[in-house]
Each structure stands twice: as structure tokens, then as C-alpha cells.
Amino acid sequence: AEMTDVANAVFDGTDAVMLSGETANGAFPDTAVAIMSAIVANAEKGINRDELYNFTRNWTPKPMSFRETITSSACQAALDMKAIMLTCFTNDLATARLLSKWRPPVPILLVTTDETVRRQCNAYYGLHPMLVDEVTNVPAMMPAVAEFARKHGIAALTPDDGTSDQVIVVSGVNMMMTGTKIDMTTYVFGEESADIYPSTGYHGEETLTFKSTKVGLDMVCEPVFAVRKTKIVCTMGPACWSEETIGKLMDAGMNIARFNFSHGDHKGHGEVLERFRKVAAEKKSDTAVLMDTKGPEIRTAMLRDHKN
């Protein structure tokens, strides 16, 4: 795809972008994934998050459910507080999807005890899974959450760096979030509290405008250091069937491996899947698998005299 096509897909709010022939049969599959990842990360920096949030809110039917009210408020808080990360403790994918729907400017760390939820969240914007054995107390889990975020590059949460990092947490009375109580809490990491209470007046000299993107020369010229939230789907094919290449795709940013059953046979796909699972286990990767099954089709050439 052209770079502008990928960027426009991100501006339009896609959950994921997919590589097909580039990874299945291309000469440089891992390079294609790395370039796609870079394009997506740069495009995400150009989104006007406030305008996007307001657009989503204006077109969401009212009254909203209490669950969506809390998730939308959490995303609004992430904007207003310049939080570094959202965290959600749940085994309910619907709640996680609501957080993703509002397209927060920061990654969403989904803490879950459900293996299925861990795999499925790879297909949704901004969701990063953290699989744990059990959750008994949210405050007691936060140090482990912070360590996981640092280790996987989701949020820096650097101590003694002169700033305080704020993490917004959404949780319920249980992991399925049943009932009518969902909490939204803010955790502050760092001893430096002065930056939590900045002046509320506007001191800038920029002209205020309304637009869906905020691409400027300063943003184009500066390097991007951000956690990519749009997911990348890679179609598996002869060019990436080896364990080495599968590992390179994971390192380059693949979130979902797509097995296209319109080509090949079950035995061949099964062998590739076993290699994929082996590499994923070795790398402790959360990369998911998508099975694209062959749907109904009509081959017109098989009709008598090629006529209908």
C-alpha cells in the first residue's frame, strides 16, 4: 500500500492495517512490517485527539450506558491529565473494546486472567494484554503492572526523572465487571508532584483551529517516540514460513498472523502454525492468530458455454 493510504487509514480510526503479498511472498517481509509500523506510529502522532474524542462523543447515542460513561470519562481524563497509560482490570472484552472505541492518546494495558481475552485484544486499537493468574487487590497489583509496562515498552514510568507519571485505572467489583459499580482511579508514579498542578490558563501564542489532524513542520522533523496503538496483521506465506522469518516479523511489530485458507492446504498451514507457536513461546510473544476461511464463491468459467 502507499504510505498515504496507510496514514489515511489511521486518521480514519482503523483498528488494524494488514500486509498481504508483502509478507506472504515478498522479498523483505520483516522490513515491510517495520516500515508499516513506522508509518502507523508517525500517523498516530498527527491525530487531533481532542477533536476525535468530541466527534466520537457527539455521534454516540444518548443516554450512554454507565459502562460507556466510565470508559469515555477515563479516556477524557487521559487527555486532560496527559496521563501516560490507561489500565483496565477485566475478563470482559466488551469493556476493553469500549476503552479502545474512544481512541485514547495513550496505550491501554489490559490485565486479565482469561487466555481468550489476552489473544483477542490483539485485534483492537491500543490494547496490550497482561496475563496474570489472579487479581485479588488492584492497588497491590499496581507495582507489577508498572514493571510489566516498563519491560514491554508500553510506558516509561521512570522514577526520579523530575516528572510524575499518572496512570488511569478502570476496575470493577470483579473481573467480569458485573453489577453496576465500575471504578476509575488515578495512580501517580514518582515523588515529583509539582507538575501535577500546572497553571490552568492558556499561555500559548498558537492560533486555535478546528481540524482532525495536527501535522506541522515541527512534528514532521522530530523523531517519534510513541507506543504504536494501531495493530498490524501479516499474511503468512512462503516468504515467511521459516522460524527465523516468523521471529523477525514479531520483532518488527506483527500483532496478528493471518492464515489465508484460500491458498494451501490444512496440513501445510498446520505445520506453519506449529512453528509459529514455537517461536511465540520462545519469545514470550502475545502475537495472535487469525484464520481467514474460504467463503462461498462462483466460478463463472465452469458454467456451460461460459454463459449464465
mmCIF file of C-alpha atoms in Angstrom:
data_model
loop_
_atom_site.group_PDB
_atom_site.id
_atom_site.type_symbol
_atom_site.label_atom_id
_atom_site.label_comp_id
_atom_site.label_asym_id
_atom_site.label_seq_id
_atom_site.Cartn_x
_atom_site.Cartn_y
_atom_site.Cartn_z
ATOM 1 C CA ALA A 1 0.000 0.000 0.000
ATOM 2 C CA GLU A 2 1.043 3.607 -0.485
ATOM 3 C CA MET A 3 2.258 5.423 2.617
ATOM 4 C CA THR A 4 -0.628 7.884 2.360
ATOM 5 C CA ASP A 5 -3.152 5.010 2.210
ATOM 6 C CA VAL A 6 -1.782 3.622 5.469
ATOM 7 C CA ALA A 7 -1.743 7.052 7.115
ATOM 8 C CA ASN A 8 -5.301 7.830 5.983
ATOM 9 C CA ALA A 9 -6.489 4.502 7.405
ATOM 10 C CA VAL A 10 -5.027 5.551 10.771
ATOM 11 C CA PHE A 11 -6.600 9.020 10.515
ATOM 12 C CA ASP A 12 -9.948 7.333 9.761
ATOM 13 C CA GLY A 13 -9.711 5.323 13.003
ATOM 14 C CA THR A 14 -8.871 1.805 11.876
ATOM 15 C CA ASP A 15 -8.119 -0.860 14.483
ATOM 16 C CA ALA A 16 -5.506 -2.582 12.324
ATOM 17 C CA VAL A 17 -3.784 -2.471 8.955
ATOM 18 C CA MET A 18 -2.907 -5.628 7.019
ATOM 19 C CA LEU A 19 0.013 -6.732 4.874
ATOM 20 C CA SER A 20 -0.827 -9.442 2.350
ATOM 21 C CA GLY A 21 1.563 -10.200 -0.500
ATOM 22 C CA GLU A 22 4.310 -8.149 1.124
ATOM 23 C CA THR A 23 4.760 -10.706 3.900
ATOM 24 C CA ALA A 24 3.381 -13.826 2.190
ATOM 25 C CA ASN A 25 5.589 -13.678 -0.902
ATOM 26 C CA GLY A 26 7.700 -10.522 -0.651
ATOM 27 C CA ALA A 27 11.487 -10.498 -0.674
ATOM 28 C CA PHE A 28 11.738 -8.487 2.568
ATOM 29 C CA PRO A 29 8.746 -9.388 4.795
ATOM 30 C CA ASP A 30 10.243 -8.200 8.085
ATOM 31 C CA THR A 31 11.311 -4.891 6.527
ATOM 32 C CA ALA A 32 7.775 -4.380 5.223
ATOM 33 C CA VAL A 33 6.395 -4.856 8.742
ATOM 34 C CA ALA A 34 8.956 -2.460 10.240
ATOM 35 C CA ILE A 35 8.132 0.222 7.654
ATOM 36 C CA MET A 36 4.401 -0.249 8.168
ATOM 37 C CA SER A 37 4.914 0.076 11.922
ATOM 38 C CA ALA A 38 6.878 3.317 11.471
ATOM 39 C CA ILE A 39 4.245 4.810 9.165
ATOM 40 C CA VAL A 40 1.482 3.976 11.636
ATOM 41 C CA ALA A 41 3.370 5.384 14.629
ATOM 42 C CA ASN A 42 4.055 8.646 12.776
ATOM 43 C CA ALA A 43 0.465 8.938 11.567
ATOM 44 C CA GLU A 44 -0.891 8.456 15.096
ATOM 45 C CA LYS A 45 1.123 11.474 16.222
ATOM 46 C CA GLY A 46 -0.786 13.585 13.706
ATOM 47 C CA ILE A 47 -4.250 12.844 15.099
ATOM 48 C CA ASN A 48 -6.038 15.690 16.854
ATOM 49 C CA ARG A 49 -7.125 13.699 19.895
ATOM 50 C CA ASP A 50 -9.450 16.332 21.365
ATOM 51 C CA GLU A 51 -11.358 16.717 18.111
ATOM 52 C CA LEU A 52 -11.517 12.931 17.686
ATOM 53 C CA TYR A 53 -12.903 12.473 21.208
ATOM 54 C CA ASN A 54 -15.535 15.176 20.696
ATOM 55 C CA PHE A 55 -16.538 13.697 17.328
ATOM 56 C CA THR A 56 -16.980 10.240 18.861
ATOM 57 C CA ARG A 57 -18.966 11.638 21.774
ATOM 58 C CA ASN A 58 -21.265 13.703 19.557
ATOM 59 C CA TRP A 59 -22.162 10.677 17.433
ATOM 60 C CA THR A 60 -22.598 8.206 20.294
ATOM 61 C CA PRO A 61 -26.321 7.598 21.034
ATOM 62 C CA LYS A 62 -27.569 9.078 24.302
ATOM 63 C CA PRO A 63 -28.148 8.239 27.029
ATOM 64 C CA MET A 64 -24.956 6.211 27.269
ATOM 65 C CA SER A 65 -24.751 3.127 29.475
ATOM 66 C CA PHE A 66 -22.972 3.518 32.814
ATOM 67 C CA ARG A 67 -20.197 1.279 31.462
ATOM 68 C CA GLU A 68 -19.574 3.501 28.458
ATOM 69 C CA THR A 69 -19.863 6.629 30.598
ATOM 70 C CA ILE A 70 -16.985 5.427 32.776
ATOM 71 C CA THR A 71 -14.792 4.288 29.869
ATOM 72 C CA SER A 72 -15.342 7.504 27.911
ATOM 73 C CA SER A 73 -14.598 9.533 31.050
ATOM 74 C CA ALA A 74 -11.368 7.591 31.555
ATOM 75 C CA CYS A 75 -10.266 8.479 28.025
ATOM 76 C CA GLN A 76 -11.259 12.114 28.531
ATOM 77 C CA ALA A 77 -9.222 12.127 31.756
ATOM 78 C CA ALA A 78 -6.224 10.719 29.871
ATOM 79 C CA LEU A 79 -6.449 13.704 27.533
ATOM 80 C CA ASP A 80 -6.966 16.328 30.231
ATOM 81 C CA MET A 81 -4.353 14.950 32.654
ATOM 82 C CA LYS A 82 -1.810 13.963 29.998
ATOM 83 C CA ALA A 83 -1.693 10.509 31.546
ATOM 84 C CA ILE A 84 1.000 8.094 30.403
ATOM 85 C CA MET A 85 -1.168 4.947 30.341
ATOM 86 C CA LEU A 86 -4.654 3.537 30.847
ATOM 87 C CA THR A 87 -5.020 0.238 32.722
ATOM 88 C CA CYS A 88 -8.109 -1.951 32.845
ATOM 89 C CA PHE A 89 -8.562 -4.998 35.110
ATOM 90 C CA THR A 90 -11.130 -7.193 33.384
ATOM 91 C CA ASN A 91 -12.019 -10.503 31.781
ATOM 92 C CA ASP A 92 -14.820 -8.753 29.888
ATOM 93 C CA LEU A 93 -13.646 -7.926 26.378
ATOM 94 C CA ALA A 94 -16.664 -5.656 25.826
ATOM 95 C CA THR A 95 -15.386 -3.208 28.452
ATOM 96 C CA ALA A 96 -11.907 -3.224 26.926
ATOM 97 C CA ARG A 97 -13.413 -2.611 23.481
ATOM 98 C CA LEU A 98 -15.254 0.434 24.826
ATOM 99 C CA LEU A 99 -11.972 1.908 26.030
ATOM 100 C CA SER A 100 -10.489 1.227 22.601
ATOM 101 C CA LYS A 101 -13.505 2.800 20.868
ATOM 102 C CA TRP A 102 -12.751 6.215 22.376
ATOM 103 C CA ARG A 103 -9.222 6.152 20.909
ATOM 104 C CA PRO A 104 -7.283 7.459 23.928
ATOM 105 C CA PRO A 105 -3.897 9.081 23.219
ATOM 106 C CA VAL A 106 -2.082 6.526 25.400
ATOM 107 C CA PRO A 107 -1.789 2.724 25.343
ATOM 108 C CA ILE A 108 -4.303 0.606 27.269
ATOM 109 C CA LEU A 109 -2.812 -2.164 29.403
ATOM 110 C CA LEU A 110 -5.426 -4.888 29.797
ATOM 111 C CA VAL A 111 -4.821 -7.015 32.910
ATOM 112 C CA THR A 112 -6.721 -10.277 32.534
ATOM 113 C CA THR A 113 -6.776 -13.861 33.802
ATOM 114 C CA ASP A 114 -8.537 -15.077 30.641
ATOM 115 C CA GLU A 115 -6.336 -16.542 27.898
ATOM 116 C CA THR A 116 -9.004 -15.947 25.231
ATOM 117 C CA VAL A 117 -9.289 -12.262 26.124
ATOM 118 C CA ARG A 118 -5.492 -11.988 26.008
ATOM 119 C CA ARG A 119 -5.443 -13.276 22.427
ATOM 120 C CA GLN A 120 -8.465 -11.368 21.140
ATOM 121 C CA CYS A 121 -7.359 -7.953 22.343
ATOM 122 C CA ASN A 122 -4.533 -8.065 19.777
ATOM 123 C CA ALA A 123 -7.098 -7.084 17.128
ATOM 124 C CA TYR A 124 -8.240 -3.882 18.860
ATOM 125 C CA TYR A 125 -6.707 -0.432 18.836
ATOM 126 C CA GLY A 126 -4.406 0.392 21.726
ATOM 127 C CA LEU A 127 -4.963 -2.791 23.781
ATOM 128 C CA HIS A 128 -1.893 -4.538 25.242
ATOM 129 C CA PRO A 129 -2.552 -7.744 27.219
ATOM 130 C CA MET A 130 -1.034 -8.687 30.572
ATOM 131 C CA LEU A 131 -1.998 -12.239 31.568
ATOM 132 C CA VAL A 132 -1.943 -12.984 35.307
ATOM 133 C CA ASP A 133 -3.008 -15.952 37.424
ATOM 134 C CA GLU A 134 -5.395 -13.997 39.633
ATOM 135 C CA VAL A 135 -6.324 -10.483 40.722
ATOM 136 C CA THR A 136 -7.257 -10.133 44.366
ATOM 137 C CA ASN A 137 -6.401 -6.499 45.061
ATOM 138 C CA VAL A 138 -5.918 -3.783 42.431
ATOM 139 C CA PRO A 139 -3.645 -1.456 44.470
ATOM 140 C CA ALA A 140 -1.393 -4.400 45.365
ATOM 141 C CA MET A 141 -1.135 -5.291 41.658
ATOM 142 C CA MET A 142 -0.006 -1.846 40.506
ATOM 143 C CA PRO A 143 3.760 -2.359 41.120
ATOM 144 C CA ALA A 144 3.621 -5.481 38.929
ATOM 145 C CA VAL A 145 1.627 -3.560 36.324
ATOM 146 C CA ALA A 146 4.220 -0.789 36.297
ATOM 147 C CA GLU A 147 7.080 -3.274 35.926
ATOM 148 C CA PHE A 148 5.299 -5.027 33.041
ATOM 149 C CA ALA A 149 4.719 -1.685 31.293
ATOM 150 C CA ARG A 150 8.392 -0.740 31.628
ATOM 151 C CA LYS A 151 9.639 -4.147 30.462
ATOM 152 C CA HIS A 152 7.467 -4.170 27.333
ATOM 153 C CA GLY A 153 7.998 -0.521 26.416
ATOM 154 C CA ILE A 154 4.353 0.420 26.989
ATOM 155 C CA ALA A 155 5.084 3.234 29.453
ATOM 156 C CA ALA A 156 8.383 4.510 30.849
ATOM 157 C CA LEU A 157 7.229 5.246 34.433
ATOM 158 C CA THR A 158 10.770 6.392 35.184
ATOM 159 C CA PRO A 159 11.488 7.252 38.844
ATOM 160 C CA ASP A 160 13.443 10.394 39.780
ATOM 161 C CA ASP A 161 13.122 11.902 36.301
ATOM 162 C CA GLY A 162 11.666 15.191 37.515
ATOM 163 C CA THR A 163 8.110 14.409 36.478
ATOM 164 C CA SER A 164 5.213 12.416 37.854
ATOM 165 C CA ASP A 165 3.602 9.791 35.637
ATOM 166 C CA GLN A 166 -0.154 9.388 36.010
ATOM 167 C CA VAL A 167 -1.900 6.100 35.224
ATOM 168 C CA ILE A 168 -5.691 5.910 34.990
ATOM 169 C CA VAL A 169 -7.141 2.594 36.166
ATOM 170 C CA VAL A 170 -10.599 1.177 35.388
ATOM 171 C CA SER A 171 -11.768 -1.776 37.510
ATOM 172 C CA GLY A 172 -14.943 -3.360 38.857
ATOM 173 C CA VAL A 173 -16.108 -5.396 41.809
ATOM 174 C CA ASN A 174 -14.923 -8.498 39.947
ATOM 175 C CA MET A 175 -13.022 -9.342 36.768
ATOM 176 C CA MET A 176 -16.227 -9.744 34.705
ATOM 177 C CA MET A 177 -17.369 -6.276 35.848
ATOM 178 C CA THR A 178 -20.844 -7.499 36.712
ATOM 179 C CA GLY A 179 -23.177 -5.299 38.701
ATOM 180 C CA THR A 180 -23.446 -1.531 38.449
ATOM 181 C CA LYS A 181 -20.179 -0.408 40.022
ATOM 182 C CA ILE A 182 -17.100 0.403 37.964
ATOM 183 C CA ASP A 183 -14.293 2.491 39.463
ATOM 184 C CA MET A 184 -11.967 4.932 37.758
ATOM 185 C CA THR A 185 -8.827 5.709 39.789
ATOM 186 C CA THR A 186 -5.623 7.630 39.161
ATOM 187 C CA TYR A 187 -2.252 6.306 40.349
ATOM 188 C CA VAL A 188 0.745 8.622 40.435
ATOM 189 C CA PHE A 189 4.219 7.150 39.966
ATOM 190 C CA GLY A 190 7.039 9.383 41.153
ATOM 191 C CA GLU A 191 7.757 11.703 44.035
ATOM 192 C CA GLU A 192 7.636 14.865 41.946
ATOM 193 C CA SER A 193 4.182 16.339 42.431
ATOM 194 C CA ALA A 194 4.686 19.929 41.264
ATOM 195 C CA ASP A 195 3.889 19.085 37.661
ATOM 196 C CA ILE A 196 0.522 17.615 38.660
ATOM 197 C CA TYR A 197 -0.822 21.109 39.415
ATOM 198 C CA PRO A 198 0.082 23.234 36.400
ATOM 199 C CA SER A 199 -1.414 26.640 35.690
ATOM 200 C CA THR A 200 -4.841 26.296 34.069
ATOM 201 C CA GLY A 201 -4.546 29.446 31.971
ATOM 202 C CA TYR A 202 -3.645 29.413 28.278
ATOM 203 C CA HIS A 203 -0.190 30.898 27.719
ATOM 204 C CA GLY A 204 0.446 29.811 24.145
ATOM 205 C CA GLU A 205 0.675 32.001 21.072
ATOM 206 C CA GLU A 206 -0.701 29.478 18.558
ATOM 207 C CA THR A 207 -3.820 30.167 16.528
ATOM 208 C CA LEU A 208 -6.604 27.864 17.668
ATOM 209 C CA THR A 209 -8.272 25.987 14.820
ATOM 210 C CA PHE A 210 -10.608 23.035 14.369
ATOM 211 C CA LYS A 211 -9.234 20.145 12.319
ATOM 212 C CA SER A 212 -8.958 16.369 12.543
ATOM 213 C CA THR A 213 -5.154 16.274 12.287
ATOM 214 C CA LYS A 214 -2.367 18.410 13.692
ATOM 215 C CA VAL A 215 0.522 17.780 11.356
ATOM 216 C CA GLY A 216 3.094 20.574 11.412
ATOM 217 C CA LEU A 217 6.710 21.067 10.397
ATOM 218 C CA ASP A 218 7.915 20.592 13.970
ATOM 219 C CA MET A 219 6.162 17.224 14.213
ATOM 220 C CA VAL A 220 7.453 16.063 10.830
ATOM 221 C CA CYS A 221 11.062 16.935 11.667
ATOM 222 C CA GLU A 222 11.119 15.480 15.172
ATOM 223 C CA PRO A 223 11.696 11.754 15.804
ATOM 224 C CA VAL A 224 8.686 9.804 17.040
ATOM 225 C CA PHE A 225 8.932 8.074 20.419
ATOM 226 C CA ALA A 226 5.474 6.647 20.996
ATOM 227 C CA VAL A 227 3.812 3.314 21.583
ATOM 228 C CA ARG A 228 2.018 2.309 18.389
ATOM 229 C CA LYS A 229 -1.673 1.636 19.018
ATOM 230 C CA THR A 230 -2.923 0.597 15.555
ATOM 231 C CA LYS A 231 -2.353 -3.138 15.075
ATOM 232 C CA ILE A 232 -0.570 -4.847 12.152
ATOM 233 C CA VAL A 233 -1.913 -8.036 10.535
ATOM 234 C CA CYS A 234 0.589 -10.059 8.459
ATOM 235 C CA THR A 235 -0.496 -12.662 5.914
ATOM 236 C CA MET A 236 1.582 -15.824 6.207
ATOM 237 C CA GLY A 237 3.056 -17.276 3.016
ATOM 238 C CA PRO A 238 6.157 -18.979 1.576
ATOM 239 C CA ALA A 239 8.298 -15.904 2.229
ATOM 240 C CA CYS A 240 7.727 -16.075 5.986
ATOM 241 C CA TRP A 241 7.178 -19.734 6.818
ATOM 242 C CA SER A 242 10.556 -20.287 8.463
ATOM 243 C CA GLU A 243 11.038 -19.895 12.206
ATOM 244 C CA GLU A 244 13.703 -17.249 11.610
ATOM 245 C CA THR A 245 11.428 -15.065 9.481
ATOM 246 C CA ILE A 246 8.459 -15.523 11.810
ATOM 247 C CA GLY A 247 10.673 -14.263 14.639
ATOM 248 C CA LYS A 248 11.724 -11.272 12.536
ATOM 249 C CA LEU A 249 8.081 -10.397 11.846
ATOM 250 C CA MET A 250 7.327 -10.472 15.568
ATOM 251 C CA ASP A 251 10.336 -8.284 16.318
ATOM 252 C CA ALA A 252 9.304 -5.852 13.567
ATOM 253 C CA GLY A 253 5.834 -5.353 15.059
ATOM 254 C CA MET A 254 3.439 -8.066 13.845
ATOM 255 C CA ASN A 255 0.366 -8.271 16.113
ATOM 256 C CA ILE A 256 -1.660 -10.897 14.242
ATOM 257 C CA ALA A 257 -0.548 -13.684 11.889
ATOM 258 C CA ARG A 258 -3.177 -14.258 9.178
ATOM 259 C CA PHE A 259 -3.521 -17.744 7.702
ATOM 260 C CA ASN A 260 -5.296 -17.469 4.342
ATOM 261 C CA PHE A 261 -7.115 -20.759 3.699
ATOM 262 C CA SER A 262 -7.943 -19.710 0.130
ATOM 263 C CA HIS A 263 -4.422 -20.928 -0.631
ATOM 264 C CA GLY A 264 -2.523 -24.003 0.528
ATOM 265 C CA ASP A 265 -3.939 -26.934 2.483
ATOM 266 C CA HIS A 266 -4.691 -27.734 6.104
ATOM 267 C CA LYS A 267 -1.550 -29.822 6.528
ATOM 268 C CA GLY A 268 0.727 -27.033 5.304
ATOM 269 C CA HIS A 269 -0.991 -24.381 7.425
ATOM 270 C CA GLY A 270 -0.812 -26.692 10.427
ATOM 271 C CA GLU A 271 2.955 -27.076 10.064
ATOM 272 C CA VAL A 272 3.417 -23.308 9.852
ATOM 273 C CA LEU A 273 1.148 -22.838 12.879
ATOM 274 C CA GLU A 274 3.273 -25.208 14.944
ATOM 275 C CA ARG A 275 6.397 -23.267 14.000
ATOM 276 C CA PHE A 276 4.601 -20.012 14.827
ATOM 277 C CA ARG A 277 3.579 -21.287 18.263
ATOM 278 C CA LYS A 278 7.120 -22.467 18.959
ATOM 279 C CA VAL A 279 8.612 -19.072 18.117
ATOM 280 C CA ALA A 280 5.896 -17.233 20.076
ATOM 281 C CA ALA A 281 6.612 -19.374 23.141
ATOM 282 C CA GLU A 282 10.364 -18.785 22.863
ATOM 283 C CA LYS A 283 9.893 -15.032 22.555
ATOM 284 C CA LYS A 284 7.042 -14.955 25.097
ATOM 285 C CA SER A 285 5.078 -13.075 22.455
ATOM 286 C CA ASP A 286 1.377 -12.197 22.644
ATOM 287 C CA THR A 287 1.050 -12.263 18.831
ATOM 288 C CA ALA A 288 -2.351 -13.706 17.888
ATOM 289 C CA VAL A 289 -3.500 -15.942 15.015
ATOM 290 C CA LEU A 290 -6.285 -15.170 12.525
ATOM 291 C CA MET A 291 -7.786 -17.928 10.372
ATOM 292 C CA ASP A 292 -9.217 -16.483 7.155
ATOM 293 C CA THR A 293 -11.500 -19.223 5.851
ATOM 294 C CA LYS A 294 -12.538 -19.619 2.242
ATOM 295 C CA GLY A 295 -16.091 -18.364 1.724
ATOM 296 C CA PRO A 296 -18.684 -19.304 -0.912
ATOM 297 C CA GLU A 297 -17.760 -18.401 -4.456
ATOM 298 C CA ILE A 298 -18.982 -18.850 -8.023
ATOM 299 C CA ARG A 299 -16.501 -19.793 -10.762
ATOM 300 C CA THR A 300 -18.177 -18.489 -13.913
ATOM 301 C CA ALA A 301 -15.737 -20.345 -16.156
ATOM 302 C CA MET A 302 -17.321 -23.622 -15.038
ATOM 303 C CA LEU A 303 -20.767 -22.691 -16.369
ATOM 304 C CA ARG A 304 -21.834 -24.223 -19.688
ATOM 305 C CA ASP A 305 -20.501 -22.157 -22.581
ATOM 306 C CA HIS A 306 -19.408 -19.564 -20.047
ATOM 307 C CA LYS A 307 -22.922 -18.158 -20.013
ATOM 308 C CA ASN A 308 -25.359 -17.627 -17.185
#
